[in-house]
Short mmCIF file of C-alpha atoms and ligand atoms in Angstrom, two decimals:
data_model
loop_
_atom_site.label_atom_id
_atom_site.label_comp_id
_atom_site.label_asym_id
_atom_site.label_seq_id
_atom_site.Cartn_x
_atom_site.Cartn_y
_atom_site.Cartn_z
CA MET A 1 140.97 109.93 84.15
CA ALA A 2 141.59 113.42 85.47
CA ASP A 3 138.10 114.62 84.58
CA GLU A 4 136.74 113.54 87.90
CA LEU A 5 137.56 115.81 90.81
CA PRO A 6 137.36 114.34 94.26
CA PRO A 7 134.42 115.60 96.29
CA GLU A 8 135.44 118.53 98.46
CA GLU A 9 134.71 116.75 101.63
CA LEU A 10 134.20 113.06 102.13
CA LEU A 11 131.47 111.90 104.43
CA GLU A 12 132.18 109.86 107.46
CA PRO A 13 132.02 106.23 106.22
CA ARG A 14 128.87 105.11 107.98
CA ARG A 15 127.00 108.20 106.91
CA ALA A 16 128.28 107.84 103.40
CA LEU A 17 126.79 104.38 103.18
CA GLN A 18 123.53 105.37 104.74
CA GLU A 19 123.07 108.29 102.39
CA TYR A 20 123.93 106.12 99.43
CA LEU A 21 121.23 103.66 100.40
CA THR A 22 118.67 106.31 101.14
CA VAL A 23 119.14 107.95 97.78
CA LEU A 24 119.09 104.75 95.81
CA LEU A 25 115.94 103.61 97.52
CA ARG A 26 114.09 106.88 97.22
CA GLU A 27 110.73 106.26 95.75
CA GLU A 28 108.68 108.61 93.69
CA PRO A 29 105.10 108.21 94.93
CA VAL A 30 103.86 106.58 91.73
CA ASP A 31 104.40 103.04 92.68
CA SER A 32 101.42 100.90 93.55
CA PRO A 33 102.04 98.30 96.21
CA SER A 34 102.71 94.91 94.76
CA ASP A 35 100.35 92.11 95.43
CA ALA A 36 103.08 89.57 95.58
CA SER A 37 101.40 87.73 98.39
CA GLY A 38 98.49 85.39 98.51
CA ASN A 39 98.68 83.69 95.15
CA GLU A 40 100.38 80.53 96.27
CA PRO A 41 99.59 77.60 94.02
CA ASP A 42 96.97 75.43 95.58
CA SER A 43 98.73 72.23 96.52
CA SER A 44 95.89 70.46 98.25
CA ARG A 45 94.94 67.45 96.18
CA ARG A 46 91.27 67.01 95.55
CA VAL A 47 90.22 63.96 93.61
CA ALA A 48 91.70 64.72 90.20
CA ALA A 49 90.19 68.04 89.25
CA TRP A 50 91.06 67.30 85.61
CA SER A 51 88.63 64.40 85.56
CA HIS A 52 85.42 66.37 85.60
CA PRO A 53 82.96 65.42 84.12
CA GLU A 54 84.86 63.24 81.71
CA PHE A 55 88.36 63.11 80.40
CA GLU A 56 90.47 61.47 77.75
CA VAL A 57 93.25 59.11 78.59
CA GLN A 58 96.10 57.63 76.64
CA LEU A 59 96.28 53.90 77.25
CA PHE A 60 99.66 52.24 77.38
CA LYS A 61 101.23 49.00 78.50
CA VAL A 62 104.06 48.17 80.82
CA GLY A 63 104.96 44.50 81.16
CA GLY A 64 101.43 43.37 80.37
CA LEU A 65 99.91 45.90 82.75
CA GLN A 66 97.41 48.39 81.33
CA LEU A 67 97.88 51.98 82.41
CA ALA A 68 96.41 55.36 81.47
CA VAL A 69 97.52 58.98 81.66
CA PRO A 70 95.21 61.93 81.02
CA VAL A 71 95.76 63.25 77.52
CA ASP A 72 95.84 66.78 78.84
CA LYS A 73 98.98 65.89 80.72
CA LEU A 74 100.70 64.21 77.80
CA HIS A 75 103.35 66.29 76.02
CA ASN A 76 104.65 63.79 73.55
CA VAL A 77 105.32 60.16 72.72
CA LEU A 78 108.89 59.32 71.73
CA PRO A 79 110.59 56.15 70.67
CA TRP A 80 112.84 54.67 73.33
CA ASP A 81 115.94 56.80 73.56
CA THR A 82 119.29 55.12 73.86
CA GLY A 83 120.84 58.42 74.92
CA ILE A 84 119.42 58.10 78.41
CA GLN A 85 122.21 58.57 80.91
CA SER A 86 121.96 56.88 84.24
CA GLN A 87 123.23 58.92 87.16
CA PRO A 88 125.11 57.88 90.26
CA GLU A 89 122.86 57.14 93.24
CA GLN A 90 119.71 57.22 91.20
CA PRO A 91 116.91 55.17 92.69
CA GLU A 92 115.67 51.95 91.16
CA TRP A 93 112.58 53.57 89.65
CA CYS A 94 114.72 55.62 87.29
CA HIS A 95 116.23 54.78 83.92
CA GLY A 96 118.20 58.02 83.89
CA LEU A 97 118.24 61.48 82.46
CA MET A 98 117.59 62.39 78.84
CA ARG A 99 117.40 65.58 76.82
CA TYR A 100 114.08 66.41 75.25
CA GLN A 101 113.76 69.63 73.29
CA GLY A 102 116.90 70.88 74.95
CA ARG A 103 115.57 70.10 78.39
CA ALA A 104 116.40 67.64 81.10
CA VAL A 105 113.81 64.88 81.54
CA TRP A 106 113.92 62.05 84.07
CA VAL A 107 112.84 58.75 82.52
CA ILE A 108 110.89 56.65 84.95
CA ASP A 109 110.82 52.89 85.12
CA THR A 110 107.04 52.89 85.21
CA ALA A 111 106.63 49.33 86.38
CA VAL A 112 108.68 49.98 89.49
CA LEU A 113 106.67 53.02 90.25
CA VAL A 114 103.30 51.37 89.89
CA LEU A 115 103.71 47.83 91.11
CA PRO A 116 104.38 46.57 94.60
CA PRO A 117 107.77 44.78 94.77
CA GLU A 118 106.27 41.30 94.97
CA ARG A 119 104.37 41.75 91.70
CA LEU A 120 107.30 43.43 90.03
CA GLU A 121 109.23 40.17 89.99
CA LEU A 122 106.51 38.54 87.99
CA ILE A 123 106.57 40.81 84.95
CA PRO A 124 109.02 40.18 82.14
CA HIS A 125 111.96 42.54 82.04
CA CYS A 126 112.40 43.66 78.47
CA ARG A 127 113.57 46.91 76.98
CA PRO A 128 110.92 49.62 76.82
CA ALA A 129 109.85 50.78 73.37
CA TYR A 130 108.42 54.23 74.04
CA ILE A 131 108.67 57.17 76.35
CA LEU A 132 105.62 59.19 77.22
CA ILE A 133 106.61 62.74 78.15
CA VAL A 134 104.06 63.75 80.72
CA GLY A 135 102.84 66.21 83.22
CA ASP A 136 105.00 69.19 83.26
CA GLY A 137 107.50 67.95 80.71
CA CYS A 138 110.04 66.93 83.35
CA TRP A 139 109.15 63.26 83.39
CA GLY A 140 109.19 60.46 80.88
CA LEU A 141 107.30 57.24 81.42
CA ALA A 142 109.02 54.23 79.89
CA CYS A 143 106.53 51.75 78.45
CA HIS A 144 106.33 48.75 76.16
CA ASP A 145 103.39 49.73 74.07
CA VAL A 146 101.24 52.76 73.35
CA GLU A 147 97.60 52.05 72.59
CA GLU A 148 94.51 54.11 71.86
CA VAL A 149 93.03 57.20 73.42
CA VAL A 150 89.69 56.64 75.15
CA SER A 151 87.26 58.80 77.00
CA LEU A 152 86.41 58.07 80.64
CA ALA A 153 83.67 59.53 82.78
CA GLN A 154 84.67 60.65 86.22
CA ASP A 155 82.40 58.11 87.85
CA GLU A 156 83.86 55.25 85.82
CA VAL A 157 86.96 55.55 87.91
CA LYS A 158 87.36 54.24 91.39
CA TRP A 159 89.40 57.06 92.87
CA ARG A 160 91.78 56.20 95.63
CA SER A 161 90.84 58.05 98.76
CA GLU A 162 94.27 57.66 100.29
CA ARG A 163 97.14 58.26 97.91
CA GLY A 164 99.51 56.77 100.49
CA ARG A 165 102.93 55.62 99.38
CA ARG A 166 102.13 55.80 95.66
CA PRO A 167 100.50 59.19 95.25
CA TRP A 168 100.75 58.96 91.46
CA LEU A 169 98.15 56.21 91.36
CA ALA A 170 94.99 58.25 91.08
CA GLY A 171 92.53 55.41 90.70
CA THR A 172 91.33 52.48 88.62
CA ALA A 173 89.13 52.60 85.56
CA LEU A 174 87.06 49.57 86.44
CA ARG A 175 85.51 48.71 83.07
CA ARG A 176 88.85 48.86 81.32
CA GLY A 177 90.80 47.38 84.14
CA CYS A 178 93.56 49.96 84.03
CA ALA A 179 95.25 52.19 86.54
CA VAL A 180 94.98 55.94 85.96
CA LEU A 181 98.18 57.83 86.71
CA ASP A 182 98.30 61.36 88.05
CA SER A 183 101.51 62.63 86.55
CA ASP A 184 101.34 65.85 88.57
CA ALA A 185 102.24 63.77 91.58
CA PHE A 186 105.61 62.73 90.14
CA ALA A 187 107.08 65.89 91.61
CA LYS A 188 106.68 64.12 94.96
CA LEU A 189 109.21 61.52 93.83
CA ILE A 190 112.01 63.84 94.70
CA GLY A 191 110.05 65.51 97.48
CA MET B 1 105.52 85.51 93.67
CA LYS B 2 108.19 85.08 96.29
CA VAL B 3 111.59 86.67 95.82
CA TRP B 4 114.69 85.34 97.51
CA THR B 5 118.10 86.95 97.25
CA VAL B 6 121.30 85.03 97.71
CA ALA B 7 124.01 87.43 98.85
CA ASN B 8 127.25 87.69 100.71
CA GLN B 9 129.90 90.36 100.38
CA LYS B 10 132.50 87.64 100.35
CA GLY B 11 133.37 85.85 97.12
CA GLY B 12 133.35 82.14 96.39
CA VAL B 13 131.06 81.14 99.26
CA GLY B 14 128.55 79.30 97.10
CA LYS B 15 126.05 81.99 96.15
CA THR B 16 125.69 80.98 92.53
CA THR B 17 125.61 77.30 93.42
CA THR B 18 122.86 78.02 95.95
CA VAL B 19 120.79 79.94 93.40
CA ALA B 20 121.12 77.21 90.77
CA SER B 21 120.42 74.41 93.24
CA LEU B 22 117.37 75.99 94.87
CA ALA B 23 116.00 77.10 91.54
CA GLY B 24 116.30 73.58 90.14
CA LEU B 25 114.31 72.30 93.10
CA CYS B 26 111.59 74.92 92.71
CA ALA B 27 111.19 74.10 89.03
CA LEU B 28 111.07 70.36 89.64
CA LYS B 29 108.43 70.94 92.29
CA GLY B 30 106.29 72.67 89.72
CA GLU B 31 106.96 76.31 90.52
CA ARG B 32 107.39 78.71 87.65
CA THR B 33 110.84 79.93 88.55
CA LEU B 34 113.00 82.84 87.47
CA ILE B 35 116.67 83.35 88.29
CA VAL B 36 118.31 86.70 87.79
CA ASP B 37 122.04 87.08 87.39
CA LEU B 38 123.13 90.40 88.87
CA ASP B 39 126.81 89.61 88.94
CA PRO B 40 128.84 91.30 86.17
CA HIS B 41 131.02 88.17 86.10
CA GLY B 42 127.95 86.32 84.94
CA SER B 43 128.75 82.97 86.52
CA LEU B 44 125.08 82.02 86.73
CA THR B 45 124.62 83.04 83.09
CA ALA B 46 127.63 80.96 82.08
CA TYR B 47 126.35 78.07 84.19
CA PHE B 48 123.43 77.82 81.80
CA ARG B 49 125.71 78.12 78.79
CA LEU B 50 125.15 81.71 77.81
CA ASP B 51 128.12 83.96 77.32
CA PRO B 52 127.99 87.13 79.45
CA GLU B 53 130.53 88.77 77.14
CA ARG B 54 128.42 88.33 74.05
CA ILE B 55 124.93 88.48 75.32
CA GLU B 56 122.80 91.01 73.55
CA HIS B 57 120.18 91.80 76.15
CA SER B 58 120.65 91.38 79.85
CA ALA B 59 119.84 92.74 83.29
CA TYR B 60 121.77 95.81 82.17
CA ASP B 61 118.86 96.76 79.93
CA LEU B 62 116.60 97.02 82.96
CA PHE B 63 118.60 100.06 83.98
CA THR B 64 118.58 101.74 80.61
CA GLY B 65 114.83 101.27 80.60
CA SER B 66 114.89 100.47 76.90
CA VAL B 67 113.21 97.10 76.96
CA SER B 68 110.67 95.16 78.98
CA ALA B 69 111.77 92.59 81.55
CA GLN B 70 109.70 90.06 79.61
CA SER B 71 111.91 90.34 76.56
CA LEU B 72 115.03 89.52 78.57
CA LEU B 73 114.03 86.06 79.68
CA CYS B 74 116.03 83.09 78.42
CA GLU B 75 115.47 79.35 78.55
CA THR B 76 117.77 77.27 80.78
CA GLY B 77 117.21 73.70 79.67
CA VAL B 78 115.15 72.99 82.77
CA GLU B 79 111.40 72.96 82.38
CA ARG B 80 109.78 76.01 84.02
CA LEU B 81 113.14 77.60 84.88
CA MET B 82 113.94 80.89 83.13
CA LEU B 83 117.02 83.06 83.36
CA LEU B 84 117.44 86.80 83.16
CA PRO B 85 121.11 86.88 82.26
CA ALA B 86 123.97 89.18 83.18
CA ALA B 87 126.33 91.03 80.90
CA VAL B 88 129.76 92.38 81.59
CA ALA B 89 128.37 95.90 81.16
CA LEU B 90 126.71 95.55 84.56
CA ALA B 91 130.14 96.30 86.01
CA THR B 92 129.85 99.88 84.83
CA LEU B 93 126.51 100.62 86.48
CA ASP B 94 127.86 101.94 89.73
CA ARG B 95 130.02 104.38 87.89
CA GLN B 96 127.35 105.41 85.46
CA ILE B 97 124.39 105.86 87.71
CA GLY B 98 126.34 106.45 90.89
CA ALA B 99 123.73 107.38 93.41
CA ARG B 100 120.91 108.56 91.24
CA PRO B 101 117.70 108.70 93.25
CA GLY B 102 115.48 105.68 92.98
CA MET B 103 118.01 103.59 91.08
CA GLY B 104 117.88 100.98 93.83
CA LEU B 105 114.28 100.12 92.95
CA VAL B 106 114.67 99.32 89.27
CA LEU B 107 114.70 95.58 89.69
CA ARG B 108 111.76 95.57 92.07
CA ARG B 109 109.63 97.41 89.49
CA ALA B 110 110.77 95.13 86.71
CA LEU B 111 109.81 92.05 88.71
CA GLN B 112 106.41 93.55 89.49
CA GLU B 113 105.83 93.72 85.74
CA ILE B 114 106.25 89.98 85.36
CA SER B 115 104.96 88.88 88.76
CA GLU B 116 102.01 87.04 87.26
CA GLN B 117 104.33 84.72 85.36
CA PHE B 118 106.43 83.37 88.16
CA ASP B 119 105.87 81.73 91.54
CA ARG B 120 109.48 82.12 92.64
CA VAL B 121 112.38 84.40 91.85
CA LEU B 122 115.94 83.85 92.95
CA LEU B 123 118.50 86.65 92.67
CA ASP B 124 122.23 86.00 92.42
CA CYS B 125 124.32 88.90 93.72
CA PRO B 126 127.88 90.02 93.11
CA PRO B 127 130.13 89.74 96.15
CA MET B 128 130.18 93.46 96.83
CA LEU B 129 127.94 96.20 97.98
CA GLY B 130 126.77 98.36 95.13
CA VAL B 131 123.75 99.37 93.15
CA LEU B 132 123.14 95.77 92.02
CA MET B 133 123.10 94.26 95.47
CA ILE B 134 120.90 97.04 96.72
CA ASN B 135 118.45 96.41 93.89
CA ALA B 136 118.34 92.76 94.86
CA LEU B 137 117.79 93.42 98.54
CA ALA B 138 115.11 96.01 97.81
CA ALA B 139 113.23 93.55 95.65
CA SER B 140 113.31 90.57 97.94
CA HIS B 141 111.28 88.99 100.70
CA HIS B 142 114.03 86.91 102.18
CA VAL B 143 117.83 86.94 102.04
CA ILE B 144 119.91 83.80 102.04
CA ILE B 145 123.51 84.29 103.11
CA PRO B 146 125.76 81.35 102.27
CA VAL B 147 128.81 81.23 104.50
CA GLN B 148 131.73 79.02 103.68
CA THR B 149 132.63 77.09 106.80
CA GLU B 150 136.30 78.01 107.00
CA PHE B 151 138.69 80.24 108.84
CA LEU B 152 137.60 83.90 108.79
CA ALA B 153 134.28 83.04 107.17
CA LEU B 154 132.42 85.16 109.66
CA LYS B 155 134.18 88.32 108.64
CA GLY B 156 132.29 88.61 105.40
CA LEU B 157 129.08 87.62 107.11
CA GLN B 158 129.35 90.47 109.59
CA ARG B 159 129.70 92.93 106.75
CA MET B 160 126.68 91.50 104.99
CA VAL B 161 124.58 91.66 108.13
CA ASN B 162 125.58 95.29 108.64
CA THR B 163 124.46 96.05 105.12
CA LEU B 164 121.10 94.45 105.82
CA ALA B 165 120.74 96.47 108.99
CA MET B 166 121.34 99.65 107.03
CA MET B 167 118.88 98.63 104.33
CA GLN B 168 116.35 98.09 107.04
CA ARG B 169 116.18 101.74 107.83
CA ASN B 170 114.87 102.42 104.38
CA ARG B 171 112.13 99.85 104.63
CA SER B 172 109.01 99.84 106.66
CA TYR B 173 109.33 96.20 107.61
CA THR B 174 112.20 93.91 108.40
CA LEU B 175 113.93 91.88 105.77
CA PRO B 176 114.50 88.43 107.27
CA TYR B 177 117.64 86.50 106.47
CA SER B 178 118.99 83.01 106.90
CA VAL B 179 122.62 82.03 107.30
CA VAL B 180 123.52 78.88 105.40
CA PRO B 181 126.80 77.07 106.16
CA THR B 182 128.31 75.83 102.89
CA GLN B 183 131.16 73.61 101.74
CA TYR B 184 131.13 71.91 105.10
CA ASP B 185 133.66 69.17 105.58
CA ARG B 186 133.27 67.46 108.92
CA ARG B 187 136.77 66.05 108.67
CA THR B 188 138.39 69.46 108.93
CA ARG B 189 138.80 71.49 112.08
CA ALA B 190 138.22 74.70 110.16
CA SER B 191 134.74 73.58 109.17
CA ILE B 192 133.81 72.42 112.65
CA GLU B 193 135.10 75.56 114.33
CA ALA B 194 133.44 77.86 111.84
CA LEU B 195 130.12 76.11 112.36
CA GLU B 196 130.48 76.39 116.11
CA GLU B 197 131.15 80.07 115.79
CA LEU B 198 128.10 80.52 113.60
CA GLN B 199 126.03 78.73 116.19
CA ARG B 200 127.34 81.06 118.88
CA CYS B 201 126.92 84.29 116.99
CA TYR B 202 123.94 83.73 114.70
CA ARG B 203 121.84 81.15 116.49
CA GLN B 204 118.58 82.90 115.50
CA GLN B 205 119.24 83.12 111.80
CA LEU B 206 121.29 79.99 111.31
CA TRP B 207 119.74 77.17 109.33
CA ASP B 208 120.21 74.01 111.35
CA GLY B 209 121.66 71.93 108.52
CA VAL B 210 124.81 72.28 106.41
CA ILE B 211 125.60 72.12 102.70
CA PRO B 212 128.39 69.57 102.52
CA VAL B 213 131.37 69.66 100.21
CA ASP B 214 130.31 67.64 97.19
CA THR B 215 132.50 67.46 94.11
CA GLN B 216 129.39 66.73 92.03
CA PHE B 217 128.47 70.43 92.16
CA ARG B 218 131.35 71.20 89.85
CA GLU B 219 130.40 68.43 87.53
CA ALA B 220 126.79 69.58 87.40
CA SER B 221 127.93 73.07 86.45
CA LYS B 222 129.97 71.59 83.62
CA ARG B 223 126.85 69.84 82.39
CA GLY B 224 124.86 73.06 82.55
CA LEU B 225 122.26 71.72 84.95
CA PRO B 226 121.63 72.32 88.64
CA LEU B 227 122.86 69.37 90.67
CA THR B 228 119.36 69.14 92.14
CA VAL B 229 118.08 68.39 88.64
CA LEU B 230 120.98 66.33 87.31
CA ARG B 231 121.31 64.20 90.41
CA PRO B 232 118.49 64.83 92.86
CA TRP B 233 119.87 62.18 95.16
CA ALA B 234 123.39 63.47 95.47
CA ARG B 235 124.44 64.48 98.98
CA GLY B 236 124.54 68.10 97.98
CA SER B 237 121.07 67.94 96.43
CA ARG B 238 119.60 66.36 99.51
CA ALA B 239 121.07 69.12 101.63
CA TYR B 240 119.62 71.83 99.37
CA ARG B 241 116.27 70.07 99.49
CA GLN B 242 116.30 70.27 103.27
CA LEU B 243 117.27 73.89 103.08
CA PHE B 244 114.47 74.64 100.68
CA GLY B 245 112.01 72.89 102.99
CA ALA B 246 113.13 74.95 105.95
CA LEU B 247 113.10 78.27 104.09
CA ASP B 248 109.79 77.63 102.43
CA ALA B 249 108.18 76.75 105.75
CA ALA B 250 109.38 79.97 107.37
CA PRO B 251 106.55 82.42 107.94
CA SER B 252 106.31 84.77 105.02
CA ILE B 253 106.63 88.43 105.73
CA PRO B 254 104.29 91.14 104.56
CA THR B 255 104.94 91.70 100.92
CA VAL B 256 103.48 95.14 100.54
CA GLN B 257 106.52 97.07 99.60
CA ALA B 258 106.22 100.47 101.09
CA VAL B 259 109.51 102.26 101.32
CA ASN B 260 110.16 105.19 103.58
CA HIS B 261 111.53 108.35 102.21
CA GLY B 262 114.50 108.20 104.46
N1 ATP C 301 129.00 72.56 98.52
C1 ATP C 301 130.00 72.63 97.62
N2 ATP C 301 130.85 71.60 97.49
C2 ATP C 301 131.86 71.65 96.58
N3 ATP C 301 132.08 72.69 95.79
C3 ATP C 301 131.26 73.75 95.88
C4 ATP C 301 130.16 73.78 96.78
N4 ATP C 301 129.52 74.96 96.64
C5 ATP C 301 130.18 75.62 95.70
N5 ATP C 301 131.21 74.92 95.22
C6 ATP C 301 132.19 75.31 94.18
O1 ATP C 301 132.88 76.45 94.68
C7 ATP C 301 133.10 77.40 93.65
C8 ATP C 301 132.49 78.73 94.07
O2 ATP C 301 131.09 78.58 94.19
P1 ATP C 301 130.09 79.67 93.67
O3 ATP C 301 130.46 80.14 92.31
O4 ATP C 301 128.72 79.15 93.87
O5 ATP C 301 130.37 80.83 94.72
P2 ATP C 301 129.94 82.37 94.64
O6 ATP C 301 129.71 82.80 96.04
O7 ATP C 301 128.83 82.55 93.70
O8 ATP C 301 131.25 83.03 94.04
P3 ATP C 301 131.41 84.55 93.51
O9 ATP C 301 131.49 85.41 94.71
O10 ATP C 301 132.69 84.51 92.73
O11 ATP C 301 130.21 84.86 92.69
C9 ATP C 301 132.50 76.80 92.41
O12 ATP C 301 133.49 76.18 91.66
C10 ATP C 301 131.52 75.76 92.93
O13 ATP C 301 131.34 74.68 92.01
MG1 MG C 302 128.62 83.84 92.06
#
């Protein structure tokens, strides 16, 4: 306690602070300037860059509807989780929040996301059987059935030019009659 | 990599809540996000269920220089969101390193080391001026100052702004800041008057929204998740989403970090 003698003369408060800052921020001239600027992620959406020249998709079914997600974007397939917790104020396209590998994942009611309201009424409402963990691992797609993995060529897909109100609908694989989802666009859900 | 510091020399204004909420948003939007707890109390660390009293490696180790920043990163339970935790030992830094030359630039160097790995860094500061806050300010591109909308709120803000002005003299470019009204309750006179005063005195730097009082913030912290992740549609989350939009749209400042020699 007594080992610390007070400085002989205290500086005037403003100067004291200024000197403190100046000393702490003194830089030895070894430091290279950081290039922290300029590497913003490119957010402009070209027609599915992952689709070139061909790509694999996981087919799955929601209420009789055939859908596909790129395999590259698929983290995992889980059985339907009863531990999903719905949250106050959550929108109708959500089942709720679940934990997956210690992380928080929003489980999406895929049919609501994909279908226009008038068609939604026509599909049977039964409990999903699986959850596809997609994209960046933050989103789970509820579905009724998981089918095979197939390969699609980029030009087999009719890409939507305008993503409009459902930006996660990337296009339609004509021959297979299924919609291809762009799970990267789910981030826009909470945009 | 963009670095934002959340600071105010007043306690309890919502700094930690702001860091957690904005970080949750960044991560959900797809940014690789790092939060750094520079408060010896370790509230941000505790928020994500790590114990600042027991933690083995923390921001403290940056100052001893014994380990790499990389090895200090911890998972948070939110995809893409990493935490560099605090330990109680941080409280001793000011005494130990006092005013050793260059000690204000430790964090900036450490972040440069890992700048390739993150798009966004958010720094949570203790509510007092010291070597930790200076490290945060020296490392950042923008400062966010939460101000609780209540009686005497502006007192702490003035102090914080003075500190920024002094920091400025040691930098070759200005460090922009935004004032963010928090815990706003439009039913109380104190909130309304405080906001009016902010509008009078800080028009330029004042964000034009408010963060409302929302009891769900406390609940989210109990659950160990940012409210913006747990309940993106809660009132508080919506407000932070607007704030993020406004801050992110602000013109970015030059990020070459040349520092004058005083
Ligand atoms: N908008 C809000 N509505 C309701 N409660 C809030 C809000 N913001 C913060 N709180 C609560 O207020 C308390 C203080 O908030 P917080 O810890 O974020 O402040 P701080 O500035 O980091 O405090 P300190 O200076 O002690 O580090 C916490 O319990 C938090 O949950
Ligand atoms: Mg705090």
